């Protein structure tokens, strides 16, 4: 019997009360056609009802791929376990799923992305769950929020602390999905899946295994169907023995707002001169200062925000290739992309499955991580996961907690305060208008990274802003460098809402960072 079905036919196989796992990262690998058909079935029939959805990384976005919003309907979706969530500008209407979370229409959890993949693998192997120290002393810890995003989730705790072999651990239950919805480029008639036009495989194999070994259903959305025997065995990333239904979607986007770019999938190597260099502004100044923290030969994880421009700083300075970039979606090497294409890379050396990448991150196997911050407190703790006034501006933590749990060195970057206007000029920083919202605060709204735990573990932590460089030391936050042109008391200490120490040997940031020309970076 043929496995090929329309999306409408495929979703009729999903029953009320099902746990549905979705393999996606915003628009990357998002099985949007199947999710749309699932939402349309509910609109027409009122079924399936009472679903739980699992998203190690967000399904969909606010820029063309609705993803989880197709099924974010009261009565249809009652529980969601997500590493991250669709996010976008505060001026835009919140996605439906955020509206449901805030209205208590479902129980919502923000679980670190790597741990969600671990929970699926535990379910696939019929093991009792995940024991980990990732997330201790952060919002993940049941002593704080326990991953709960609203009161409905707090009423149904997902994680607990437990003792094992004389130590405290966090325990997460195994996930045993009834349905896995995954996406690939090509399927043959037997359901063997290849990913030649994708920018990642994410956790497609792990998700399919978890559903299959739980007696569940695996639906694969693909761009095209090939004849049996026409796919190279080494190219198949999910074997047909795990796939029940194939849905053709020839118009599927490769990633957010991107129909197809062969450089994203490694089918084309882009000339280096085609990569856009950052405009000269305070963001570029910070990215340059972050780049000075790197060393040749390092494997470096990179996050969204200021950090995403650091590869282009190295390119401009003739240092491309001196470090190897690694991102949670699975690309190794090349140049991570910006804006809508964040999570993808051009000219990658390899694509590994996200669960493997997270195993590498959780154990601190890499050399350095470059990440952003929303706010930082007196202990050096960082919040990236919750912005109370406009929650949908943040995607939740994603892989941030997995990455920072044991990272040997972390460089956080961001503006010193919010709302300020400034510009670099004549090798110095000029503040045109002071900001009104402090980002260095007595206590962060949510702990995404624990400064106290970092000190206990001996992690090397640096915070780079346009005004100064701050190090986390045993006594707390210490200013070690100041931008040229600034008064340390007026422009830094008085603009923080929490006390900052000043190093006895405080230095001036390199003046060359503040001029519109290459600054002579050497790694």
Coordinates of C-alpha atoms in Angstrom, one line a residue, residues 288-298 300 310-311 313-315 317-325 519-523:
X288 CA 35.0 43.7 17.1
X289 CA 35.7 43.7 20.9
X290 CA 34.2 40.2 21.2
X291 CA 36.4 39.0 18.4
X292 CA 39.4 40.0 20.4
X293 CA 38.5 37.4 23.0
X294 CA 39.0 34.5 20.4
X295 CA 42.1 32.4 19.7
X296 CA 43.2 30.6 16.6
X297 CA 42.2 26.9 16.5
X298 CA 39.1 27.3 18.7
X300 CA 33.3 28.6 18.9
X310 CA 31.6 38.3 14.7
X311 CA 32.3 35.8 11.8
X313 CA 34.5 40.8 11.6
X314 CA 37.0 37.9 11.1
X315 CA 36.3 37.9 7.4
X317 CA 40.1 41.4 9.1
X318 CA 41.5 38.5 7.1
X319 CA 41.1 36.0 9.9
X320 CA 38.4 33.8 8.4
X321 CA 39.1 30.1 9.1
X322 CA 41.1 30.8 12.2
X323 CA 38.2 29.5 14.3
X324 CA 35.5 27.0 13.6
X325 CA 31.9 28.1 14.2
X519 CA 41.6 47.4 13.1
X520 CA 44.4 44.8 12.7
X521 CA 42.9 41.8 14.4
X522 CA 45.3 38.9 14.7
X523 CA 44.2 35.6 16.3

